[in-house]
Structures are given as C-alpha cells and as structure tokens.
Amino acid sequence: MRFPLSRKVIMEKIIDENKQGERLVLDQKKGNNRKLYIESYGCAMNFSDSEIVASILSEQGFNTTKKLEEADLVLVNTCSIRDKAEQTVRKRLEKYNAVKRHNPKMKVGVLGCMAERLKTKFLEEEKIVDLVVGPDAYKDLPNLLAEVDEGRDAINVILSKEETYGDISPVRLNSNGVTAFVSITRGCDNMCTFCVVPFTRGRERSRDPQSIIEEVNDLWNKGYKEITLLGQNVDSYLWYGGGLKKDFSKASDLQKATAVNFSKLLELCAEAQPKMRIRFSTSNPQDMTLDVVKTMAKYKNICNHIHLPVQSGSNRILKEMNRLHTVNEYKTLISNIRNIIPDCGISQDIIVGFPTETEEDHEDTKALLDYVKYDFGYMYAYSERPGTMAERKMDDDIPAHVKQRRLAEIVELQLQHSAYRTKQNVGKVVEVLIEKSSKKSDAQWSGRTPQSTVAVFPKEHYKIGDFVNVKILDCTGATLIGEAIGYSENN
Ligand code: SAH
Ligand code: F3S
C-alpha cells in the first residue's frame, strides 16, 4: 500500500515497489548494435541481477539505452513480494504494448520473481511477452534470445542448486561510482509462511568467497568506496566448497574444518580492503550470531548498522509466520548488539495485518517498536501470496481498512523514533561518505553515516567518494544537516 505524502521522510528510506523502476545505463561496448532497455523493480538483489543480465547481454551485441522507444529488447526484472508489486509490472507491460505499436520489431522479456511464479501463464496472459526467464536461468539468455529471434516464444524457469553467477562480472548500471552491491547468497530456505521468495528464488546457496573477494578488490580498484553484501538471509552464508546449505551435514571433515561462515566472510572482506566501507543486508534474527556482531565491532570499516526485520512483536504471530524466535529472544539480541556496539543503527521490516492478528497482537508490535526505537524501517500491510503456507492454511481475514489503520499507526510511531534517533546526532561529528548532490540543493553534498542516516552539507572543495567528518548542526525527521570539518582518517 502507499503511504500519505506527509510520510515522505520514511518513504525515502523505503524501496518502494510502486515507483517506476530505475532505468539502467550501461557503459557502451564498441561494436554492439542492438539496444537493450532494462527496468528493475523490488529488492536490491533484482537491481544487482539486472547488472548480471546486462553483462551477459553485452556479449550478445546489446548496449543499454534509456529510451524505451528505440529498444530492440525490453527486459523487466520483476518482484512478487506483494500483489501491488505485480500490478505495477502489469501496468508497465501495457506501456510497452503501446510503444510496440510504433516499433513492431521490439521484443519483450520478463525476468525475476514474477517470471518464476507465473511461468508459461505469462506467455498466455500477456500477448506482448516473448521471453520469460527465472532468476537462476540468466546464463541461458543467449539461447533463449536465439529462439525469440526466430519468432518463437522462449522460457526457462528452472531453479538451480548451484548457480551463484560468481563467474560473471556485473556491469555497474546507473552507478554513482561510489557504492555497489555484491551478492553473496541466492535463494532462501527459511520458509516464512507469508513469503514467496523461497518459491521464486529457490534453495539457499552461497557464493565462493574467493570470487566475492575478487569482486570487492575489483570494485576498490575502480574507485568504489562502499559495498553492500547482499542475500535474502546473509547470516546463513556458508561456503564449504559448493553445495546447498542444507547438505552441509554431509560434507567431509576437511570441508567442515575449512568452511567459511558469514562472520568469517565479513572478516575476509574487511581485511581485503581495509578502507572500503562494508555493509550487509538482510539479517534474519534467528540466523544472526554474536560472532557477526563481534566481527563488526572488530573492524572499523564494517558499518555499524544492522537491518534486522522482526515482522511482528507478538509471539503468537511470529510463530504463525514461522519466524523461529520469540520477542524476548529478539530483545536479547538487540541488547547484545547494543552492548557490543553501543552506537549501532538498527532498522526493521514489519508486516501488519497478518491473518488472525488481533488488536492485542498489534499493540505488542507497537510496544516492541517503543522498546527498540529503530533508526528507520520498512513497513507493509500483509499481502497474501499464492502458494505460500499462509495462503494455503489461513484466511486473509484482516479487512483492508484495519490493515491500513494499523500500518498508519506503525508508520507514525516509526517516524517519531526516526526523529528521536536522528536528533541524537546533533552536536556530534559523524563520518559521511559523499555519494551525490543533495536532492534539495545543488550546493550541498549528500551521503550516509555508518549507521546509514543521510547527511547533507555544503560542498566546498570536497568531491563524490570522499570520506568527510561532518559536524551536525541540525536535522529534519530523517536527515542530518551539518558542515564538513575536514577529511576523515579513512580518506
Ligand atoms: N530476507 C529478505 C526479505 C524479503 S522480503 C530480504 O533480503 O530483504 C522484504 C520484506 O517484505 C520482508 O521482510 C517482509 O517484511 C515483507 N514481506 C514479505 N512478504 C510479504 C507479504 N506477503 N506481505 C507483506 N509484506 C511482505
Ligand atoms: Fe522471505 Fe523469510 Fe526468506 S522473509 S526471503 S522466507 S527469511
């Protein structure tokens, strides 16, 4: 659902599937004469996957274009997490249809989670679609395109137990040249009952740490200053020479002894590039270990921010969601994090209106919010997803207007907490990595603190990619306002 406009501060922090997907531009490769227009929706993993797709297609004669009208191939990387996300893509397909009337040779392909969920249905329901490719089948794109070129529809939605695209060097699309995503795991084995991801992205598998480190080094050499390690459930990362997480018990003694878990991977990345800022997302509380928190504390370049979705503050609802922790266990984790890293930023995901959620459950969620006082959060009304356990076993019984009211209450509370957390910075000096010009003023830079709070300050002689110490003078609900007092020691 959409939030009222006055909720803009929070909205800026929300990866909002309703907004038009970002258009991506690729470094143009000489000799390529076909034009690819690629649009991405949903999570960071989709944006990262589009960079892999662009890389694969640049070997097939495609350069990207920003102009839909001139595209030979239009690809839309889709999200299924909520119904609204799917409706957005359906609307985009209508738009492509209108454009195709003026450019009949244009081909249209659907990538990502909707492709995986709907499979051949897409070809039946949407006449405009020529190509359907699931998240593990992008390497098959050259073959599929050959089919399409011969006038046949093409589809590959096979989910893989091995594919991590570790051997593909992503083409950085629409990049600020400072921050980049590095994917470390694919799929998810957690089976939260509301979530479609295990069905659309398959079993959890981890990427070879060596290829991760190579990518991090390569990014540093190209001038990048911050990476975000990406996975649906990063704390569950486990490399023991390849293979599914669930088969680890069958690994040899040597494999077990030399296995790399998430805490170790963080350490490897932090040491490979001691000046590179390192972030990660997302952590499921049930899989996060204190080792990870200790590693964060040990390395200055690992940012003190944890995105720690909780979904609900009610034990009963957590259980129905198959989230394998209680509210008290979550609170203990928060206390441990704050003991080890006192200034750690913590953010949340919350779902309101899960089936059977009572007013009392909702009050429990509000109480948890009050307890943690998150720095920021992403809040959603429950959206029933076909095929999930919740859809099969439970009625979507909370009326839309109740979901909306509960969501508004949670958002309101989060706004207050964000403002409270932001205010704590006034008078302090924080390290900011400059990412871009401020949206509000071209005379100001915008960047983030290690806790991921946005800070703006006059540009002076500083430039994009600099690490700067900023004295915070004032703030709005979610943005720090300050002035630079010099380069930080990291620069
Ligand atoms: N581990 C993932 C979480 C995936 S989905 C990650 O890397 O981000 C992101 C968030 O969407 C979830 O934490 C949850 O709060 C929300 N979400 C997932 N399924 C949903 C549904 N059916 N309805 C509403 N929100 C949902
Ligand atoms: Fe979804 Fe739960 Fe995995 S929210 S992505 S099933 S951790």
Coordinates of C-alpha atoms and ligand atoms in Angstrom, one line a residue:
M1 CA 0.0 0.0 0.0
R2 CA 1.0 3.6 -0.4
F3 CA 1.6 6.0 2.5
P4 CA 0.3 9.5 2.6
L5 CA 2.6 12.1 1.2
S6 CA 3.4 13.5 4.6
R7 CA 5.2 10.3 5.3
K8 CA 7.8 11.3 2.8
V9 CA 10.7 11.0 5.3
I10 CA 10.1 7.4 5.8
M11 CA 9.2 6.8 2.2
E12 CA 12.7 8.0 1.2
K13 CA 14.0 5.0 3.1
I14 CA 11.6 2.6 1.5
I15 CA 12.5 0.6 -1.5
D16 CA 9.1 1.2 -2.9
E17 CA 7.9 -1.2 -5.5
N18 CA 5.3 1.2 -6.6
K19 CA 7.7 3.8 -8.0
Q20 CA 8.7 3.4 -11.6
G21 CA 11.7 1.1 -11.7
E22 CA 15.1 2.7 -12.2
R23 CA 16.3 2.9 -15.7
L24 CA 19.7 1.4 -16.1
V25 CA 22.5 2.5 -18.4
L26 CA 25.5 0.5 -19.2
D27 CA 28.9 1.5 -20.4
Q28 CA 28.6 1.2 -24.1
K29 CA 30.6 -1.6 -25.7
K30 CA 32.1 -0.9 -29.1
G31 CA 30.7 -2.9 -32.0
N32 CA 27.4 -3.6 -30.2
N33 CA 24.5 -2.5 -32.3
R34 CA 21.4 -3.9 -30.6
K35 CA 19.6 -1.8 -27.9
L36 CA 18.6 -3.2 -24.6
Y37 CA 16.2 -1.3 -22.3
I38 CA 16.2 -2.9 -18.8
E39 CA 14.0 -1.9 -15.9
S40 CA 14.1 -3.3 -12.3
Y41 CA 11.6 -3.5 -9.5
G42 CA 11.7 -4.8 -6.0
C43 CA 14.7 -5.7 -3.8
A44 CA 18.4 -4.8 -4.2
M45 CA 19.0 -8.3 -5.4
N46 CA 16.9 -7.6 -8.5
F47 CA 18.9 -4.5 -9.2
S48 CA 22.1 -6.5 -8.8
D49 CA 20.8 -9.3 -11.0
S50 CA 20.0 -6.8 -13.8
E51 CA 23.7 -5.9 -13.8
I52 CA 24.5 -9.5 -14.4
V53 CA 21.9 -9.7 -17.2
A54 CA 23.3 -6.6 -18.8
S55 CA 26.8 -8.1 -18.6
I56 CA 25.6 -11.4 -20.2
L57 CA 23.8 -9.5 -23.0
S58 CA 26.7 -7.1 -23.7
E59 CA 28.4 -10.2 -25.0
Q60 CA 25.4 -10.7 -27.3
G61 CA 25.7 -7.4 -29.1
F62 CA 23.5 -5.4 -26.8
N63 CA 24.2 -1.9 -25.4
T64 CA 21.7 -0.5 -23.0
T65 CA 19.5 2.6 -23.8
K66 CA 17.5 4.9 -21.6
K67 CA 14.9 5.3 -24.4
L68 CA 12.2 2.7 -24.4
E69 CA 11.1 3.8 -27.8
E70 CA 14.4 2.8 -29.5
A71 CA 14.8 -0.6 -27.8
D72 CA 15.2 -3.8 -29.7
L73 CA 14.8 -5.7 -26.5
V74 CA 12.9 -4.6 -23.4
L75 CA 13.5 -6.6 -20.2
V76 CA 11.6 -6.0 -16.9
N77 CA 13.1 -7.5 -13.8
T78 CA 10.1 -8.2 -11.6
C79 CA 9.1 -8.6 -8.0
S80 CA 6.4 -10.8 -6.5
I81 CA 6.7 -9.9 -2.8
R82 CA 3.3 -8.2 -2.7
D83 CA 0.4 -8.1 -5.1
K84 CA 0.9 -4.4 -5.7
A85 CA 4.4 -5.0 -7.0
E86 CA 3.0 -7.4 -9.6
Q87 CA 0.3 -5.0 -10.6
T88 CA 3.0 -2.3 -11.2
V89 CA 4.7 -4.7 -13.7
R90 CA 1.4 -5.5 -15.4
K91 CA 0.9 -1.7 -16.0
R92 CA 4.4 -1.4 -17.4
L93 CA 3.6 -4.2 -19.8
E94 CA 0.6 -2.1 -21.1
K95 CA 3.0 0.8 -21.6
Y96 CA 5.4 -1.5 -23.6
N97 CA 2.5 -2.6 -25.6
A98 CA 1.7 0.9 -26.6
V99 CA 5.3 1.6 -27.6
K100 CA 5.5 -1.6 -29.6
R101 CA 2.8 -0.3 -31.9
H102 CA 5.4 2.2 -33.2
N103 CA 8.3 -0.3 -33.0
P104 CA 6.9 -3.7 -34.0
K105 CA 10.3 -5.4 -34.0
M106 CA 10.7 -4.7 -30.3
K107 CA 10.8 -7.9 -28.2
V108 CA 9.7 -8.0 -24.5
G109 CA 11.1 -10.3 -21.8
V110 CA 10.1 -10.8 -18.2
L111 CA 12.8 -11.7 -15.6
G112 CA 12.8 -12.3 -11.9
C113 CA 10.3 -13.5 -9.4
M114 CA 7.1 -13.0 -11.4
A115 CA 8.6 -14.9 -14.3
E116 CA 9.4 -17.8 -11.9
R117 CA 6.0 -17.6 -10.2
L118 CA 3.8 -17.4 -13.3
K119 CA 5.9 -19.3 -15.8
T120 CA 4.0 -20.1 -19.0
K121 CA 1.0 -18.3 -17.7
F122 CA 2.8 -15.1 -18.6
L123 CA 3.0 -16.1 -22.2
E124 CA -0.7 -17.0 -22.2
E125 CA -1.9 -13.9 -20.3
E126 CA 0.3 -11.2 -21.7
K127 CA 0.5 -11.4 -25.5
I128 CA 3.3 -8.7 -25.5
V129 CA 5.7 -11.1 -23.7
D130 CA 8.1 -13.1 -25.9
L131 CA 10.5 -14.2 -23.2
V132 CA 10.2 -15.5 -19.6
V133 CA 13.3 -16.1 -17.6
G134 CA 13.6 -17.1 -13.9
P135 CA 16.3 -15.8 -11.6
D136 CA 18.6 -18.8 -12.0
A137 CA 18.4 -19.0 -15.8
Y138 CA 20.1 -15.8 -17.0
K139 CA 23.0 -17.6 -18.5
D140 CA 20.6 -19.2 -20.9
L141 CA 19.6 -15.8 -22.2
P142 CA 21.7 -16.1 -25.4
N143 CA 19.9 -19.4 -26.4
L144 CA 16.5 -18.1 -25.4
L145 CA 17.1 -14.9 -27.5
A146 CA 18.1 -17.0 -30.5
E147 CA 14.6 -18.7 -30.2
V148 CA 12.9 -15.3 -29.9
D149 CA 14.8 -14.0 -33.0
E150 CA 13.4 -16.9 -34.9
G151 CA 9.9 -15.8 -33.9
R152 CA 9.2 -18.3 -31.2
D153 CA 8.4 -17.6 -27.5
A154 CA 11.1 -18.7 -25.1
I155 CA 11.0 -19.7 -21.5
N156 CA 13.5 -21.0 -18.9
V157 CA 12.4 -21.0 -15.2
I158 CA 14.5 -23.9 -14.0
L159 CA 15.7 -23.2 -10.4
S160 CA 19.3 -24.2 -9.8
K161 CA 21.1 -25.7 -6.8
E162 CA 24.4 -24.3 -7.8
E163 CA 24.1 -21.1 -9.8
T164 CA 25.5 -18.0 -8.0
Y165 CA 26.8 -16.1 -11.1
G166 CA 30.1 -15.9 -9.2
D167 CA 31.9 -16.1 -12.6
I168 CA 30.1 -13.1 -14.1
S169 CA 31.5 -9.7 -13.6
P170 CA 28.4 -7.4 -13.3
V171 CA 28.3 -4.3 -15.4
R172 CA 27.6 -1.5 -12.9
L173 CA 24.4 0.2 -14.1
N174 CA 23.3 3.7 -13.3
S175 CA 26.1 3.7 -10.7
N176 CA 27.3 6.7 -8.6
G177 CA 30.7 5.1 -8.8
V178 CA 30.9 5.0 -5.0
T179 CA 28.6 2.3 -3.7
A180 CA 27.9 -1.1 -5.1
F181 CA 26.0 -4.3 -4.3
V182 CA 27.9 -7.6 -4.2
S183 CA 25.6 -10.7 -4.0
I184 CA 26.8 -13.5 -1.6
T185 CA 23.9 -15.9 -1.4
R186 CA 20.9 -16.7 -3.6
G187 CA 17.6 -18.2 -2.6
C188 CA 16.3 -18.8 0.9
D189 CA 15.5 -21.9 3.0
N190 CA 13.6 -20.1 5.8
M191 CA 10.1 -20.6 4.6
C192 CA 8.5 -17.7 6.5
T193 CA 4.8 -18.5 5.9
F194 CA 3.9 -15.2 4.2
C195 CA 6.9 -15.1 1.9
V196 CA 7.0 -16.0 -1.8
V197 CA 10.8 -15.8 -2.1
P198 CA 11.7 -19.4 -1.4
F199 CA 9.3 -20.4 -4.3
T200 CA 10.6 -17.8 -6.7
R201 CA 14.3 -17.9 -5.9
G202 CA 14.8 -21.5 -4.8
R203 CA 17.1 -23.1 -2.3
E204 CA 19.7 -21.2 -0.5
R205 CA 23.3 -21.4 -1.9
S206 CA 26.4 -19.4 -1.1
R207 CA 28.9 -18.0 -3.5
D208 CA 32.6 -18.9 -3.4
P209 CA 34.3 -16.4 -1.0
Q210 CA 37.2 -16.1 -3.4
S211 CA 35.0 -14.7 -6.2
I212 CA 33.4 -12.4 -3.7
I213 CA 36.8 -11.0 -2.6
E214 CA 37.9 -10.7 -6.2
E215 CA 34.8 -8.6 -6.9
V216 CA 35.4 -6.4 -3.8
N217 CA 39.0 -5.8 -4.9
D218 CA 38.0 -5.1 -8.4
L219 CA 35.4 -2.5 -7.1
W220 CA 38.0 -0.9 -4.9
N221 CA 40.4 -0.6 -7.9
K222 CA 37.7 1.0 -9.9
G223 CA 37.2 3.7 -7.2
Y224 CA 34.2 2.3 -5.3
K225 CA 34.3 3.1 -1.6
E226 CA 31.4 1.1 -0.1
I227 CA 29.9 -2.3 -0.8
T228 CA 26.7 -4.0 0.5
L229 CA 26.9 -7.7 0.7
L230 CA 23.5 -9.0 -0.4
G231 CA 21.5 -12.0 0.3
Q232 CA 17.9 -12.9 1.4
N233 CA 19.4 -14.1 4.6
V234 CA 23.1 -13.2 4.8
D235 CA 23.8 -14.6 8.3
S236 CA 23.1 -18.0 7.0
Y237 CA 26.0 -17.7 4.4
L238 CA 28.1 -20.9 4.4
W239 CA 30.7 -21.9 1.9
Y240 CA 32.2 -25.4 2.1
G241 CA 33.3 -25.9 -1.5
G242 CA 29.9 -25.5 -3.1
G243 CA 26.6 -27.2 -2.5
L244 CA 23.4 -26.4 -0.7
K245 CA 23.4 -25.1 2.9
K246 CA 21.0 -27.9 3.8
D247 CA 23.6 -30.6 2.7
F248 CA 26.4 -29.2 4.9
S249 CA 26.0 -32.1 7.4
K250 CA 27.1 -34.5 4.6
A251 CA 30.3 -32.5 3.9
S252 CA 33.7 -34.1 4.6
D253 CA 35.7 -33.3 7.8
L254 CA 38.1 -31.2 5.7
Q255 CA 35.2 -29.3 4.2
K256 CA 33.7 -28.7 7.6
A257 CA 37.1 -27.5 9.0
T258 CA 37.7 -25.0 6.2
A259 CA 34.1 -23.8 5.9
V260 CA 33.6 -20.0 5.7
N261 CA 30.5 -18.7 7.6
F262 CA 29.2 -15.1 7.4
S263 CA 31.3 -13.8 10.2
K264 CA 34.4 -15.1 8.6
L265 CA 33.3 -13.8 5.2
L266 CA 32.9 -10.3 6.7
E267 CA 36.3 -10.6 8.2
L268 CA 37.8 -11.6 4.8
C269 CA 36.1 -8.6 3.1
A270 CA 37.1 -6.2 5.8
E271 CA 40.7 -7.3 5.6
A272 CA 40.9 -7.4 1.8
Q273 CA 40.1 -3.7 1.6
P274 CA 40.6 -2.0 5.0
K275 CA 39.4 1.3 3.7
M276 CA 36.3 0.0 1.9
R277 CA 33.1 0.5 3.8
I278 CA 31.2 -2.7 4.2
R279 CA 27.5 -3.2 4.7
F280 CA 25.3 -6.2 4.5
S281 CA 21.6 -6.9 4.1
T282 CA 19.4 -8.7 5.2
S283 CA 19.7 -10.4 8.5
N284 CA 17.1 -12.7 9.9
P285 CA 17.3 -12.5 13.7
Q286 CA 17.1 -16.3 14.0
D287 CA 20.3 -16.8 12.0
M288 CA 22.3 -13.8 13.3
T289 CA 25.2 -14.9 15.6
L290 CA 27.1 -12.7 18.1
D291 CA 30.2 -13.7 16.2
V292 CA 28.9 -11.4 13.4
V293 CA 28.4 -8.6 15.8
K294 CA 31.8 -9.1 17.3
T295 CA 33.4 -9.0 13.9
M296 CA 31.5 -5.8 13.1
A297 CA 33.0 -4.3 16.3
K298 CA 36.5 -5.5 15.5
Y299 CA 36.7 -3.9 12.1
K300 CA 36.3 -0.1 11.7
N301 CA 35.3 -0.4 8.1
I302 CA 32.3 -2.6 8.7
C303 CA 29.4 -0.1 9.1
N304 CA 27.6 -0.1 12.4
H305 CA 24.2 -0.8 11.0
I306 CA 22.0 -3.9 11.1
H307 CA 18.8 -4.3 9.2
L308 CA 17.0 -6.7 11.4
P309 CA 13.5 -7.4 10.2
V310 CA 11.2 -8.5 13.0
Q311 CA 7.8 -8.6 11.2
S312 CA 5.7 -8.7 14.4
G313 CA 6.0 -8.0 18.1
S314 CA 3.6 -10.8 19.0
N315 CA 4.9 -14.3 19.9
R316 CA 1.8 -15.9 18.6
I317 CA 2.0 -14.2 15.2
L318 CA 5.8 -14.8 15.0
K319 CA 5.0 -18.5 15.4
E320 CA 2.3 -18.4 12.7
M321 CA 4.8 -16.7 10.4
N322 CA 7.3 -19.4 11.1
R323 CA 9.8 -16.9 12.4
L324 CA 11.9 -19.1 14.7
H325 CA 12.5 -16.7 17.6
T326 CA 10.4 -15.1 20.3
V327 CA 10.0 -11.4 21.1
N328 CA 12.2 -11.9 24.2
E329 CA 15.0 -13.6 22.1
Y330 CA 14.8 -10.7 19.7
K331 CA 15.1 -8.2 22.6
T332 CA 18.1 -10.1 24.0
L333 CA 19.7 -9.9 20.5
I334 CA 19.1 -6.2 20.4
S335 CA 20.7 -5.8 23.9
N336 CA 23.7 -7.9 22.9
I337 CA 24.2 -5.8 19.8
R338 CA 24.0 -2.6 21.8
N339 CA 26.3 -3.9 24.4
I340 CA 28.9 -4.8 21.8
I341 CA 28.3 -1.8 19.5
P342 CA 26.7 1.0 21.5
D343 CA 26.1 3.2 18.5
C344 CA 24.8 0.5 16.2
G345 CA 22.0 1.7 13.9
I346 CA 19.1 -0.8 13.8
S347 CA 16.3 -0.9 11.3
Q348 CA 13.3 -3.0 10.8
D349 CA 10.7 -4.6 8.4
I350 CA 7.3 -5.1 9.9
I351 CA 4.1 -6.6 8.4
V352 CA 0.8 -5.6 9.8
G353 CA -2.5 -7.4 9.3
F354 CA -1.1 -10.9 9.1
P355 CA -4.0 -13.4 9.3
T356 CA -5.6 -13.6 12.7
E357 CA -3.6 -10.6 14.0
T358 CA -5.7 -9.1 16.9
E359 CA -5.6 -5.6 18.3
E360 CA -3.6 -7.0 21.2
D361 CA -1.0 -8.5 18.8
H362 CA -0.8 -5.1 17.1
E363 CA -0.3 -3.4 20.4
D364 CA 2.5 -5.9 21.1
T365 CA 4.2 -4.8 17.8
K366 CA 3.9 -1.2 18.9
A367 CA 5.4 -2.0 22.3
L368 CA 8.3 -3.7 20.6
L369 CA 8.8 -0.6 18.4
D370 CA 8.8 1.6 21.5
Y371 CA 11.3 -0.7 23.1
V372 CA 13.8 -0.8 20.3
K373 CA 13.2 2.7 18.8
Y374 CA 14.6 1.8 15.4
D375 CA 16.5 4.2 13.3
F376 CA 14.3 3.6 10.4
G377 CA 12.1 0.8 8.9
Y378 CA 10.1 -0.6 6.0
M379 CA 6.5 -1.3 6.9
Y380 CA 3.9 -3.2 4.9
A381 CA 0.3 -4.4 5.0
Y382 CA 0.1 -8.1 4.6
S383 CA -0.4 -9.2 1.1
E384 CA -1.5 -12.8 0.5
R385 CA 0.8 -14.6 -1.9
P386 CA -0.4 -17.6 -3.9
G387 CA 1.3 -20.9 -2.9
T388 CA 2.7 -19.7 0.4
M389 CA 1.9 -21.6 3.6
A390 CA -0.1 -18.7 4.9
E391 CA -2.2 -18.6 1.8
R392 CA -2.8 -22.4 1.9
K393 CA -3.6 -22.6 5.6
M394 CA -5.0 -19.3 6.7
D395 CA -7.7 -16.8 5.7
D396 CA -6.6 -13.3 4.8
D397 CA -9.1 -12.2 7.4
I398 CA -8.0 -8.7 8.4
P399 CA -10.0 -6.2 6.5
A400 CA -8.1 -3.7 4.3
H401 CA -9.2 -0.7 6.3
V402 CA -7.9 -2.3 9.5
K403 CA -4.6 -3.2 7.9
Q404 CA -4.3 0.4 6.7
R405 CA -5.1 1.9 10.1
R406 CA -2.6 -0.4 11.8
L407 CA 0.0 0.4 9.2
A408 CA -0.6 4.2 9.6
E409 CA -0.1 3.7 13.4
I410 CA 3.1 1.8 13.0
V411 CA 4.5 4.3 10.4
E412 CA 3.6 7.2 12.8
L413 CA 5.5 5.6 15.6
Q414 CA 8.5 4.9 13.4
L415 CA 8.5 8.5 12.3
Q416 CA 8.8 9.6 15.9
H417 CA 11.5 7.1 16.6
S418 CA 13.5 8.1 13.5
A419 CA 13.2 11.7 14.5
Y420 CA 14.4 10.8 18.0
R421 CA 17.4 8.8 16.7
T422 CA 18.3 11.4 14.1
K423 CA 18.3 14.2 16.8
Q424 CA 20.8 12.3 18.9
N425 CA 23.4 13.2 16.3
V426 CA 23.0 17.0 16.6
G427 CA 26.3 18.4 18.0
K428 CA 28.3 15.3 17.1
V429 CA 30.9 14.8 14.4
V430 CA 30.0 11.9 12.1
E431 CA 31.8 10.3 9.2
V432 CA 30.0 10.7 5.9
L433 CA 30.8 9.1 2.5
I434 CA 29.8 11.5 -0.2
E435 CA 27.5 9.8 -2.7
K436 CA 25.8 12.6 -4.7
S437 CA 24.4 16.1 -4.8
S438 CA 21.6 16.7 -2.3
K439 CA 18.2 16.4 -3.9
K440 CA 17.2 19.7 -2.4
S441 CA 20.2 21.8 -3.2
D442 CA 22.9 21.5 -5.8
A443 CA 25.2 23.4 -3.4
Q444 CA 25.1 20.6 -0.9
W445 CA 26.5 17.1 -0.9
S446 CA 24.5 14.1 0.3
G447 CA 26.0 10.9 1.9
R448 CA 25.4 8.5 4.7
T449 CA 26.8 7.9 8.1
P450 CA 28.0 4.4 9.1
Q451 CA 24.5 4.0 10.7
S452 CA 23.0 4.7 7.3
T453 CA 21.5 8.0 8.2
V454 CA 21.5 10.6 5.4
A455 CA 23.6 13.7 6.0
V456 CA 23.8 16.9 3.8
F457 CA 26.4 19.7 4.0
P458 CA 27.9 22.5 1.8
K459 CA 30.1 21.1 -1.0
E460 CA 33.1 23.3 -0.5
H461 CA 36.2 21.6 -2.1
Y462 CA 35.0 18.1 -1.3
K463 CA 34.0 15.6 -4.0
I464 CA 32.0 12.5 -4.6
G465 CA 33.7 9.5 -3.0
D466 CA 35.4 11.5 -0.2
F467 CA 35.1 10.4 3.4
V468 CA 34.4 13.5 5.3
N469 CA 34.0 14.4 9.0
V470 CA 30.8 16.4 9.3
K471 CA 29.7 18.4 12.3
I472 CA 26.0 18.0 12.7
L473 CA 24.2 21.3 13.4
D474 CA 20.6 20.5 12.8
C475 CA 18.3 17.8 11.5
T476 CA 14.9 17.1 9.9
G477 CA 13.0 13.9 10.8
A478 CA 15.4 11.7 8.9
T479 CA 18.2 13.8 7.5
L480 CA 21.2 15.3 9.3
I481 CA 22.3 18.8 8.3
G482 CA 25.9 19.9 9.0
E483 CA 29.2 21.3 7.8
A484 CA 32.3 19.5 6.9
I485 CA 35.3 20.0 9.2
G486 CA 37.8 18.0 7.2
Y487 CA 38.6 14.6 5.7
S488 CA 38.1 11.6 7.9
E489 CA 41.1 9.5 8.6
N490 CA 39.7 6.9 6.2
N491 CA 40.2 9.2 3.3
Ligands
SAH1 N1 15.2 -11.6 3.6 C1 14.6 -10.7 2.6 C2 13.2 -10.3 3.0 C3 12.5 -10.4 1.8 S1 11.1 -9.5 1.6 C4 15.5 -9.5 2.3 O1 16.6 -9.7 2.0 O2 15.0 -8.4 2.3 C5 11.4 -8.0 2.4 C6 10.2 -7.7 3.3 O3 9.0 -7.7 2.7 C7 10.1 -8.7 4.4 O4 11.0 -8.6 5.5 C8 8.7 -8.5 4.9 O5 8.6 -7.5 5.9 C9 8.0 -8.0 3.6 N2 7.1 -9.0 3.0 C10 7.4 -10.2 2.6 N3 6.3 -10.9 2.2 C11 5.3 -10.1 2.4 C12 3.9 -10.2 2.2 N4 3.4 -11.4 1.7 N5 3.1 -9.2 2.5 C13 3.6 -8.1 3.0 N6 4.9 -7.9 3.2 C14 5.8 -8.9 2.9
F3S2 FE1 11.3 -14.5 2.9 FE2 11.7 -15.2 5.3 FE3 13.5 -15.8 3.5 S1 11.0 -13.2 4.6 S2 13.3 -14.2 1.9 S3 11.4 -16.6 3.6 S4 14.0 -15.1 5.5

